[in-house]
Amino acid sequence: FVQVCLFHGLDAHEAVLAPCVDAARHMDVLRRGSLNEKEFRDLCSRVRPDLSEEDVEGWLMELDPWNMHAVSVSACYTALVPGISKLAGVGGGSGRGVAGSSSGLGMGFGSTPGASGGGR
């Protein structure tokens, strides 16, 4: 029974990740495991077209705080896929966004980053 439940959970997890994985695969970034700023913006527009430019900038500031021009694909999944941050146990499920998040990735679907200060 436990194994059936685990497999069902895995299938559901894969189904939720599929649009983001497909977009990353189409962009050919899975081999490197990271995206530069332009690739991240492209991924956001493909996966979350509802995000504004300010939202994307806030995500960049959160996921690449030292401006290294590298955002890991797994961080993109956690940030951009609905509900993944809660499943991963990231950010305590506060849903308060970047400004109030203790870990920085605890943003669920519909949350927008609270970019404070100037641009990148």
CSV table of N, CA, C and O in Angstrom, one decimal:
chain,number,residue,atom,x,y,z
A,1,PHE,N,0.8,-1.2,0.0
A,1,PHE,CA,0.0,0.0,0.0
A,1,PHE,C,0.9,1.3,0.0
A,1,PHE,O,0.6,2.2,-0.7
A,2,VAL,N,1.9,1.3,0.8
A,2,VAL,CA,2.7,2.4,0.9
A,2,VAL,C,3.4,2.7,-0.4
A,2,VAL,O,3.5,3.8,-0.9
A,3,GLN,N,3.9,1.6,-1.0
A,3,GLN,CA,4.6,1.7,-2.3
A,3,GLN,C,3.6,2.3,-3.4
A,3,GLN,O,4.0,3.2,-4.2
A,4,VAL,N,2.4,1.9,-3.4
A,4,VAL,CA,1.4,2.5,-4.3
A,4,VAL,C,1.2,3.9,-4.1
A,4,VAL,O,1.1,4.7,-5.0
A,5,CYS,N,1.1,4.3,-2.8
A,5,CYS,CA,0.9,5.7,-2.5
A,5,CYS,C,2.1,6.6,-2.9
A,5,CYS,O,2.0,7.7,-3.5
A,6,LEU,N,3.3,6.0,-2.7
A,6,LEU,CA,4.5,6.7,-3.1
A,6,LEU,C,4.6,6.9,-4.6
A,6,LEU,O,5.0,8.0,-5.1
A,7,PHE,N,4.3,5.8,-5.4
A,7,PHE,CA,4.3,5.9,-6.8
A,7,PHE,C,3.2,6.9,-7.3
A,7,PHE,O,3.5,7.7,-8.3
A,8,HIS,N,2.1,6.9,-6.7
A,8,HIS,CA,1.0,7.9,-7.1
A,8,HIS,C,1.5,9.3,-6.8
A,8,HIS,O,1.4,10.2,-7.7
A,9,GLY,N,2.2,9.5,-5.7
A,9,GLY,CA,2.7,10.9,-5.4
A,9,GLY,C,3.8,11.3,-6.4
A,9,GLY,O,3.9,12.4,-6.8
A,10,LEU,N,4.6,10.3,-6.8
A,10,LEU,CA,5.7,10.6,-7.8
A,10,LEU,C,5.1,10.9,-9.1
A,10,LEU,O,5.5,11.9,-9.8
A,11,ASP,N,4.1,10.2,-9.5
A,11,ASP,CA,3.4,10.5,-10.8
A,11,ASP,C,2.8,11.9,-10.8
A,11,ASP,O,2.8,12.6,-11.7
A,12,ALA,N,2.1,12.2,-9.7
A,12,ALA,CA,1.5,13.5,-9.5
A,12,ALA,C,2.6,14.6,-9.6
A,12,ALA,O,2.4,15.7,-10.2
A,13,HIS,N,3.7,14.4,-8.9
A,13,HIS,CA,4.8,15.4,-8.9
A,13,HIS,C,5.3,15.6,-10.3
A,13,HIS,O,5.6,16.7,-10.7
A,14,GLU,N,5.5,14.5,-11.0
A,14,GLU,CA,6.0,14.6,-12.4
A,14,GLU,C,5.1,15.3,-13.3
A,14,GLU,O,5.5,16.1,-14.1
A,15,ALA,N,3.8,15.1,-13.1
A,15,ALA,CA,2.8,15.7,-13.9
A,15,ALA,C,2.8,17.2,-13.7
A,15,ALA,O,2.6,18.0,-14.6
A,16,VAL,N,3.0,17.6,-12.4
A,16,VAL,CA,3.0,19.1,-12.1
A,16,VAL,C,4.3,19.7,-12.7
A,16,VAL,O,4.3,20.8,-13.2
A,17,LEU,N,5.4,19.0,-12.7
A,17,LEU,CA,6.6,19.5,-13.2
A,17,LEU,C,6.7,19.5,-14.7
A,17,LEU,O,7.5,20.3,-15.3
A,18,ALA,N,5.9,18.7,-15.4
A,18,ALA,CA,6.1,18.5,-16.8
A,18,ALA,C,6.1,19.8,-17.7
A,18,ALA,O,7.0,19.9,-18.5
A,19,PRO,N,5.3,20.8,-17.5
A,19,PRO,CA,5.4,22.0,-18.3
A,19,PRO,C,6.7,22.7,-18.2
A,19,PRO,O,7.3,23.1,-19.2
A,20,CYS,N,7.2,22.8,-17.0
A,20,CYS,CA,8.5,23.4,-16.7
A,20,CYS,C,9.7,22.6,-17.3
A,20,CYS,O,10.6,23.2,-17.9
A,21,VAL,N,9.6,21.3,-17.1
A,21,VAL,CA,10.6,20.4,-17.6
A,21,VAL,C,10.7,20.5,-19.1
A,21,VAL,O,11.7,20.6,-19.7
A,22,ASP,N,9.5,20.4,-19.7
A,22,ASP,CA,9.4,20.5,-21.2
A,22,ASP,C,10.0,21.8,-21.7
A,22,ASP,O,10.7,21.8,-22.7
A,23,ALA,N,9.7,22.9,-21.1
A,23,ALA,CA,10.2,24.2,-21.5
A,23,ALA,C,11.7,24.3,-21.4
A,23,ALA,O,12.4,24.7,-22.3
A,24,ALA,N,12.2,23.7,-20.3
A,24,ALA,CA,13.7,23.7,-20.0
A,24,ALA,C,14.4,22.8,-21.1
A,24,ALA,O,15.4,23.1,-21.6
A,25,ARG,N,13.7,21.7,-21.3
A,25,ARG,CA,14.3,20.7,-22.3
A,25,ARG,C,14.3,21.4,-23.7
A,25,ARG,O,15.3,21.3,-24.5
A,26,HIS,N,13.2,22.1,-24.1
A,26,HIS,CA,13.1,22.8,-25.4
A,26,HIS,C,14.2,23.9,-25.5
A,26,HIS,O,14.7,24.1,-26.6
A,27,MET,N,14.6,24.5,-24.4
A,27,MET,CA,15.6,25.5,-24.3
A,27,MET,C,17.0,24.9,-24.3
A,27,MET,O,18.0,25.6,-24.3
A,28,ASP,N,17.1,23.6,-24.1
A,28,ASP,CA,18.4,22.9,-24.1
A,28,ASP,C,19.3,23.4,-22.9
A,28,ASP,O,20.5,23.6,-23.1
A,29,VAL,N,18.7,23.5,-21.7
A,29,VAL,CA,19.5,23.9,-20.6
A,29,VAL,C,19.6,22.8,-19.5
A,29,VAL,O,20.3,23.0,-18.5
A,30,LEU,N,19.0,21.7,-19.7
A,30,LEU,CA,19.0,20.6,-18.7
A,30,LEU,C,20.4,20.0,-18.6
A,30,LEU,O,20.8,19.6,-17.5
A,31,ARG,N,21.1,19.9,-19.6
A,31,ARG,CA,22.5,19.3,-19.5
A,31,ARG,C,23.4,20.2,-18.6
A,31,ARG,O,24.1,19.6,-17.8
A,32,ARG,N,23.3,21.5,-18.8
A,32,ARG,CA,24.1,22.4,-17.9
A,32,ARG,C,23.6,22.4,-16.5
A,32,ARG,O,24.4,22.6,-15.6
A,33,GLY,N,22.3,22.3,-16.3
A,33,GLY,CA,21.7,22.4,-15.0
A,33,GLY,C,21.5,23.8,-14.5
A,33,GLY,O,21.1,24.0,-13.4
A,34,SER,N,21.9,24.8,-15.3
A,34,SER,CA,21.7,26.2,-14.9
A,34,SER,C,21.3,27.0,-16.1
A,34,SER,O,21.5,26.7,-17.2
A,35,LEU,N,20.7,28.2,-15.8
A,35,LEU,CA,20.3,29.1,-16.8
A,35,LEU,C,20.9,30.5,-16.5
A,35,LEU,O,21.1,30.9,-15.4
A,36,ASN,N,21.2,31.2,-17.6
A,36,ASN,CA,21.7,32.6,-17.4
A,36,ASN,C,20.4,33.5,-17.3
A,36,ASN,O,19.3,33.0,-17.4
A,37,GLU,N,20.6,34.7,-17.2
A,37,GLU,CA,19.5,35.7,-16.9
A,37,GLU,C,18.5,35.7,-18.1
A,37,GLU,O,17.3,35.6,-17.9
A,38,LYS,N,19.0,35.7,-19.3
A,38,LYS,CA,18.1,35.7,-20.5
A,38,LYS,C,17.4,34.4,-20.6
A,38,LYS,O,16.1,34.4,-20.8
A,39,GLU,N,18.0,33.3,-20.3
A,39,GLU,CA,17.3,32.0,-20.4
A,39,GLU,C,16.3,31.9,-19.3
A,39,GLU,O,15.2,31.4,-19.5
A,40,PHE,N,16.6,32.5,-18.1
A,40,PHE,CA,15.6,32.5,-17.0
A,40,PHE,C,14.4,33.3,-17.4
A,40,PHE,O,13.3,32.9,-17.2
A,41,ARG,N,14.6,34.5,-18.0
A,41,ARG,CA,13.5,35.3,-18.4
A,41,ARG,C,12.6,34.5,-19.5
A,41,ARG,O,11.4,34.6,-19.5
A,42,ASP,N,13.3,33.9,-20.4
A,42,ASP,CA,12.6,33.1,-21.4
A,42,ASP,C,11.8,32.0,-20.8
A,42,ASP,O,10.6,31.7,-21.1
A,43,LEU,N,12.4,31.3,-19.8
A,43,LEU,CA,11.6,30.2,-19.1
A,43,LEU,C,10.4,30.8,-18.4
A,43,LEU,O,9.3,30.2,-18.4
A,44,CYS,N,10.6,31.9,-17.7
A,44,CYS,CA,9.5,32.5,-17.0
A,44,CYS,C,8.3,32.8,-18.0
A,44,CYS,O,7.2,32.6,-17.7
A,45,SER,N,8.7,33.4,-19.2
A,45,SER,CA,7.6,33.8,-20.1
A,45,SER,C,6.9,32.5,-20.7
A,45,SER,O,5.7,32.6,-21.0
A,46,ARG,N,7.6,31.4,-20.7
A,46,ARG,CA,7.0,30.2,-21.2
A,46,ARG,C,6.1,29.5,-20.2
A,46,ARG,O,5.1,29.0,-20.5
A,47,VAL,N,6.6,29.5,-18.9
A,47,VAL,CA,6.0,28.7,-17.9
A,47,VAL,C,5.0,29.6,-17.1
A,47,VAL,O,3.9,29.1,-16.7
A,48,ARG,N,5.3,30.8,-16.9
A,48,ARG,CA,4.5,31.7,-16.1
A,48,ARG,C,4.3,33.0,-16.8
A,48,ARG,O,4.8,34.1,-16.4
A,49,PRO,N,3.5,33.0,-17.9
A,49,PRO,CA,3.3,34.3,-18.6
A,49,PRO,C,2.6,35.3,-17.8
A,49,PRO,O,2.6,36.5,-18.2
A,50,ASP,N,2.0,35.0,-16.7
A,50,ASP,CA,1.3,35.9,-15.8
A,50,ASP,C,2.2,36.8,-15.0
A,50,ASP,O,1.8,37.8,-14.5
A,51,LEU,N,3.5,36.5,-15.0
A,51,LEU,CA,4.5,37.3,-14.2
A,51,LEU,C,4.8,38.6,-14.9
A,51,LEU,O,5.1,38.5,-16.1
A,52,SER,N,4.9,39.6,-14.2
A,52,SER,CA,5.3,40.9,-14.8
A,52,SER,C,6.8,41.0,-14.8
A,52,SER,O,7.5,40.2,-14.2
A,53,GLU,N,7.3,42.0,-15.5
A,53,GLU,CA,8.8,42.2,-15.5
A,53,GLU,C,9.3,42.4,-14.1
A,53,GLU,O,10.4,41.9,-13.8
A,54,GLU,N,8.6,43.1,-13.3
A,54,GLU,CA,9.0,43.3,-11.9
A,54,GLU,C,9.1,42.0,-11.1
A,54,GLU,O,10.0,41.8,-10.3
A,55,ASP,N,8.1,41.2,-11.4
A,55,ASP,CA,8.1,39.9,-10.7
A,55,ASP,C,9.3,39.0,-11.1
A,55,ASP,O,10.0,38.4,-10.3
A,56,VAL,N,9.6,39.0,-12.4
A,56,VAL,CA,10.7,38.2,-12.9
A,56,VAL,C,12.0,38.8,-12.4
A,56,VAL,O,12.9,38.1,-11.9
A,57,GLU,N,12.1,40.1,-12.3
A,57,GLU,CA,13.3,40.8,-11.7
A,57,GLU,C,13.5,40.4,-10.2
A,57,GLU,O,14.6,40.1,-9.8
A,58,GLY,N,12.4,40.3,-9.5
A,58,GLY,CA,12.4,39.9,-8.1
A,58,GLY,C,12.8,38.5,-8.0
A,58,GLY,O,13.6,38.2,-7.1
A,59,TRP,N,12.4,37.6,-8.8
A,59,TRP,CA,12.8,36.2,-8.8
A,59,TRP,C,14.3,36.1,-9.1
A,59,TRP,O,15.0,35.4,-8.4
A,60,LEU,N,14.8,36.9,-10.1
A,60,LEU,CA,16.2,36.9,-10.4
A,60,LEU,C,17.0,37.3,-9.1
A,60,LEU,O,18.1,36.7,-8.8
A,61,MET,N,16.6,38.3,-8.5
A,61,MET,CA,17.3,38.8,-7.3
A,61,MET,C,17.3,37.8,-6.2
A,61,MET,O,18.2,37.7,-5.4
A,62,GLU,N,16.2,37.0,-6.1
A,62,GLU,CA,16.1,36.0,-5.1
A,62,GLU,C,16.9,34.8,-5.4
A,62,GLU,O,17.6,34.2,-4.6
A,63,LEU,N,16.8,34.3,-6.7
A,63,LEU,CA,17.5,33.1,-7.1
A,63,LEU,C,19.0,33.2,-7.4
A,63,LEU,O,19.7,32.3,-7.5
A,64,ASP,N,19.4,34.5,-7.8
A,64,ASP,CA,20.8,34.8,-8.1
A,64,ASP,C,21.2,36.0,-7.4
A,64,ASP,O,21.5,37.1,-8.0
A,65,PRO,N,21.2,36.0,-6.0
A,65,PRO,CA,21.4,37.2,-5.2
A,65,PRO,C,22.8,37.8,-5.4
A,65,PRO,O,23.0,39.0,-5.2
A,66,TRP,N,23.8,37.0,-5.9
A,66,TRP,CA,25.1,37.6,-6.1
A,66,TRP,C,25.4,37.9,-7.5
A,66,TRP,O,26.5,38.2,-7.9
A,67,ASN,N,24.3,37.9,-8.3
A,67,ASN,CA,24.4,38.2,-9.8
A,67,ASN,C,25.5,37.5,-10.5
A,67,ASN,O,26.3,38.0,-11.2
A,68,MET,N,25.5,36.1,-10.3
A,68,MET,CA,26.5,35.3,-10.9
A,68,MET,C,26.0,34.8,-12.3
A,68,MET,O,26.7,34.1,-13.0
A,69,HIS,N,24.8,35.3,-12.7
A,69,HIS,CA,24.3,34.9,-14.0
A,69,HIS,C,24.1,33.4,-14.1
A,69,HIS,O,24.3,32.8,-15.2
A,70,ALA,N,23.7,32.8,-13.0
A,70,ALA,CA,23.4,31.3,-13.0
A,70,ALA,C,22.3,31.0,-12.0
A,70,ALA,O,22.5,31.2,-10.9
A,71,VAL,N,21.2,30.5,-12.6
A,71,VAL,CA,20.1,30.1,-11.7
A,71,VAL,C,19.9,28.6,-12.0
A,71,VAL,O,19.8,28.2,-13.2
A,72,SER,N,20.0,27.7,-11.0
A,72,SER,CA,19.9,26.3,-11.2
A,72,SER,C,18.5,26.0,-11.7
A,72,SER,O,17.5,26.6,-11.3
A,73,VAL,N,18.4,24.9,-12.5
A,73,VAL,CA,17.1,24.5,-13.0
A,73,VAL,C,16.2,24.0,-11.9
A,73,VAL,O,15.0,24.3,-11.9
A,74,SER,N,16.8,23.3,-10.9
A,74,SER,CA,16.0,22.9,-9.8
A,74,SER,C,15.4,24.0,-9.0
A,74,SER,O,14.2,24.0,-8.6
A,75,ALA,N,16.1,25.1,-8.9
A,75,ALA,CA,15.6,26.3,-8.2
A,75,ALA,C,14.4,26.9,-9.0
A,75,ALA,O,13.5,27.4,-8.5
A,76,CYS,N,14.6,26.9,-10.4
A,76,CYS,CA,13.5,27.3,-11.2
A,76,CYS,C,12.2,26.5,-11.0
A,76,CYS,O,11.1,27.1,-10.9
A,77,TYR,N,12.4,25.2,-10.9
A,77,TYR,CA,11.2,24.3,-10.7
A,77,TYR,C,10.6,24.7,-9.4
A,77,TYR,O,9.3,24.9,-9.3
A,78,THR,N,11.4,24.8,-8.4
A,78,THR,CA,10.8,25.1,-7.0
A,78,THR,C,10.1,26.5,-7.0
A,78,THR,O,9.1,26.6,-6.4
A,79,ALA,N,10.7,27.5,-7.7
A,79,ALA,CA,10.1,28.8,-7.7
A,79,ALA,C,8.9,28.9,-8.7
A,79,ALA,O,7.9,29.6,-8.3
A,80,LEU,N,8.9,28.3,-9.8
A,80,LEU,CA,7.9,28.6,-10.8
A,80,LEU,C,6.8,27.6,-11.0
A,80,LEU,O,5.8,27.9,-11.5
A,81,VAL,N,6.9,26.4,-10.4
A,81,VAL,CA,5.9,25.4,-10.5
A,81,VAL,C,5.0,25.5,-9.3
A,81,VAL,O,5.4,25.5,-8.2
A,82,PRO,N,3.7,25.6,-9.6
A,82,PRO,CA,2.7,25.7,-8.5
A,82,PRO,C,2.8,24.6,-7.4
A,82,PRO,O,2.8,23.4,-7.8
A,83,GLY,N,2.9,25.0,-6.2
A,83,GLY,CA,2.9,24.0,-5.1
A,83,GLY,C,4.2,23.3,-4.8
A,83,GLY,O,4.3,22.6,-3.8
A,84,ILE,N,5.2,23.4,-5.6
A,84,ILE,CA,6.4,22.6,-5.4
A,84,ILE,C,7.1,23.1,-4.2
A,84,ILE,O,7.7,22.3,-3.4
A,85,SER,N,7.1,24.4,-3.9
A,85,SER,CA,7.8,24.8,-2.7
A,85,SER,C,7.2,24.2,-1.4
A,85,SER,O,7.9,23.9,-0.5
A,86,LYS,N,5.9,24.0,-1.4
A,86,LYS,CA,5.3,23.4,-0.3
A,86,LYS,C,5.6,21.9,-0.2
A,86,LYS,O,5.9,21.4,0.9
A,87,LEU,N,5.6,21.2,-1.3
A,87,LEU,CA,6.0,19.8,-1.3
A,87,LEU,C,7.5,19.6,-0.9
A,87,LEU,O,7.8,18.7,-0.2
A,88,ALA,N,8.3,20.6,-1.3
A,88,ALA,CA,9.7,20.5,-1.0
A,88,ALA,C,10.0,20.9,0.4
A,88,ALA,O,11.1,20.7,0.9
A,89,GLY,N,9.0,21.5,1.1
A,89,GLY,CA,9.2,22.0,2.5
A,89,GLY,C,10.1,23.2,2.5
A,89,GLY,O,10.8,23.5,3.5
A,90,VAL,N,10.1,24.0,1.5
A,90,VAL,CA,10.9,25.2,1.4
A,90,VAL,C,10.2,26.4,1.8
A,90,VAL,O,9.0,26.6,1.4
A,91,GLY,N,10.8,27.2,2.6
A,91,GLY,CA,10.2,28.5,3.0
A,91,GLY,C,9.1,28.4,4.1
A,91,GLY,O,8.5,29.4,4.4
A,92,GLY,N,8.9,27.2,4.6
A,92,GLY,CA,7.9,27.1,5.7
A,92,GLY,C,6.5,27.3,5.2
A,92,GLY,O,5.6,27.4,6.0
A,93,GLY,N,6.3,27.4,3.9
A,93,GLY,CA,4.9,27.5,3.3
A,93,GLY,C,4.3,28.8,3.7
A,93,GLY,O,3.1,28.9,3.7
A,94,SER,N,5.1,29.8,4.0
A,94,SER,CA,4.5,31.1,4.4
A,94,SER,C,3.7,31.8,3.3
A,94,SER,O,2.8,32.5,3.5
A,95,GLY,N,4.2,31.6,2.0
A,95,GLY,CA,3.6,32.2,0.9
A,95,GLY,C,3.7,33.7,0.9
A,95,GLY,O,2.9,34.4,0.3
A,96,ARG,N,4.6,34.2,1.8
A,96,ARG,CA,4.7,35.7,1.9
A,96,ARG,C,5.5,36.3,0.8
A,96,ARG,O,5.7,37.5,0.7
A,97,GLY,N,6.1,35.5,0.0
A,97,GLY,CA,7.0,36.0,-1.1
A,97,GLY,C,8.4,36.2,-0.7
A,97,GLY,O,8.8,35.8,0.5
A,98,VAL,N,9.2,36.7,-1.5
A,98,VAL,CA,10.6,36.8,-1.3
A,98,VAL,C,10.9,37.7,-0.1
A,98,VAL,O,11.7,37.4,0.7
A,99,ALA,N,10.2,38.8,0.0
A,99,ALA,CA,10.5,39.8,1.0
A,99,ALA,C,10.4,39.2,2.4
A,99,ALA,O,11.1,39.5,3.3
A,100,GLY,N,9.4,38.3,2.6
A,100,GLY,CA,9.1,37.7,3.9
A,100,GLY,C,9.6,36.3,4.1
A,100,GLY,O,9.4,35.7,5.1
A,101,SER,N,10.2,35.7,3.0
A,101,SER,CA,10.5,34.3,3.1
A,101,SER,C,11.8,34.1,3.8
A,101,SER,O,12.8,34.8,3.5
A,102,SER,N,11.9,33.2,4.7
A,102,SER,CA,13.1,32.9,5.4
A,102,SER,C,14.1,32.2,4.6
A,102,SER,O,15.3,32.5,4.7
A,103,SER,N,13.7,31.4,3.7
A,103,SER,CA,14.7,30.6,2.9
A,103,SER,C,14.9,31.2,1.5
A,103,SER,O,15.8,30.9,0.8
A,104,GLY,N,13.9,32.1,1.1
A,104,GLY,CA,14.0,32.7,-0.2
A,104,GLY,C,13.3,32.0,-1.3
A,104,GLY,O,13.0,32.6,-2.3
A,105,LEU,N,13.0,30.7,-1.2
A,105,LEU,CA,12.3,30.0,-2.3
A,105,LEU,C,10.9,29.6,-1.9
A,105,LEU,O,10.3,28.9,-2.6
A,106,GLY,N,10.4,30.0,-0.7
A,106,GLY,CA,9.1,29.6,-0.3
A,106,GLY,C,8.0,30.3,-0.9
A,106,GLY,O,7.1,30.8,-0.3
A,107,MET,N,7.9,30.4,-2.2
A,107,MET,CA,6.9,31.1,-2.9
A,107,MET,C,6.1,30.1,-3.7
A,107,MET,O,6.6,29.3,-4.5
A,108,GLY,N,4.8,30.1,-3.5
A,108,GLY,CA,3.9,29.2,-4.2
A,108,GLY,C,3.3,29.9,-5.4
A,108,GLY,O,3.6,31.1,-5.7
A,109,PHE,N,2.4,29.2,-6.1
A,109,PHE,CA,1.8,29.8,-7.2
A,109,PHE,C,1.0,31.0,-6.9
A,109,PHE,O,0.3,31.1,-5.9
A,110,GLY,N,1.1,32.0,-7.7
A,110,GLY,CA,0.3,33.3,-7.4
A,110,GLY,C,1.1,34.2,-6.6
A,110,GLY,O,0.8,35.4,-6.5
A,111,SER,N,2.2,33.8,-5.9
A,111,SER,CA,3.0,34.7,-5.2
A,111,SER,C,3.9,35.5,-6.1
A,111,SER,O,4.3,35.0,-7.2
A,112,THR,N,4.2,36.6,-5.7
A,112,THR,CA,5.1,37.4,-6.5
A,112,THR,C,6.2,37.9,-5.6
A,112,THR,O,6.0,38.1,-4.5
A,113,PRO,N,7.4,38.0,-6.2
A,113,PRO,CA,8.5,38.4,-5.4
A,113,PRO,C,8.4,39.9,-5.0
A,113,PRO,O,7.9,40.7,-5.7
A,114,GLY,N,8.8,40.1,-3.8
A,114,GLY,CA,8.8,41.5,-3.2
A,114,GLY,C,10.1,42.1,-3.4
A,114,GLY,O,10.8,42.3,-2.4
A,115,ALA,N,10.5,42.4,-4.6
A,115,ALA,CA,11.8,43.0,-4.9
A,115,ALA,C,11.9,44.3,-4.2
A,115,ALA,O,11.1,45.2,-4.3
A,116,SER,N,12.9,44.5,-3.3
A,116,SER,CA,13.1,45.7,-2.7
A,116,SER,C,14.4,46.4,-3.1
A,116,SER,O,15.4,45.7,-3.4
A,117,GLY,N,14.4,47.6,-3.3
A,117,GLY,CA,15.6,48.3,-3.8
A,117,GLY,C,15.6,48.4,-5.3
A,117,GLY,O,14.7,48.1,-6.0
A,118,GLY,N,16.8,48.7,-5.8
A,118,GLY,CA,17.0,48.9,-7.2
A,118,GLY,C,17.1,47.7,-8.0
A,118,GLY,O,16.9,46.6,-7.5
A,119,GLY,N,17.5,47.8,-9.3
A,119,GLY,CA,17.6,46.7,-10.2
A,119,GLY,C,18.8,45.9,-10.1
A,119,GLY,O,19.6,46.1,-9.2
A,120,ARG,N,19.1,45.0,-11.0
A,120,ARG,CA,20.2,44.2,-11.0
A,120,ARG,C,21.4,44.9,-11.5
A,120,ARG,O,21.5,45.5,-12.4
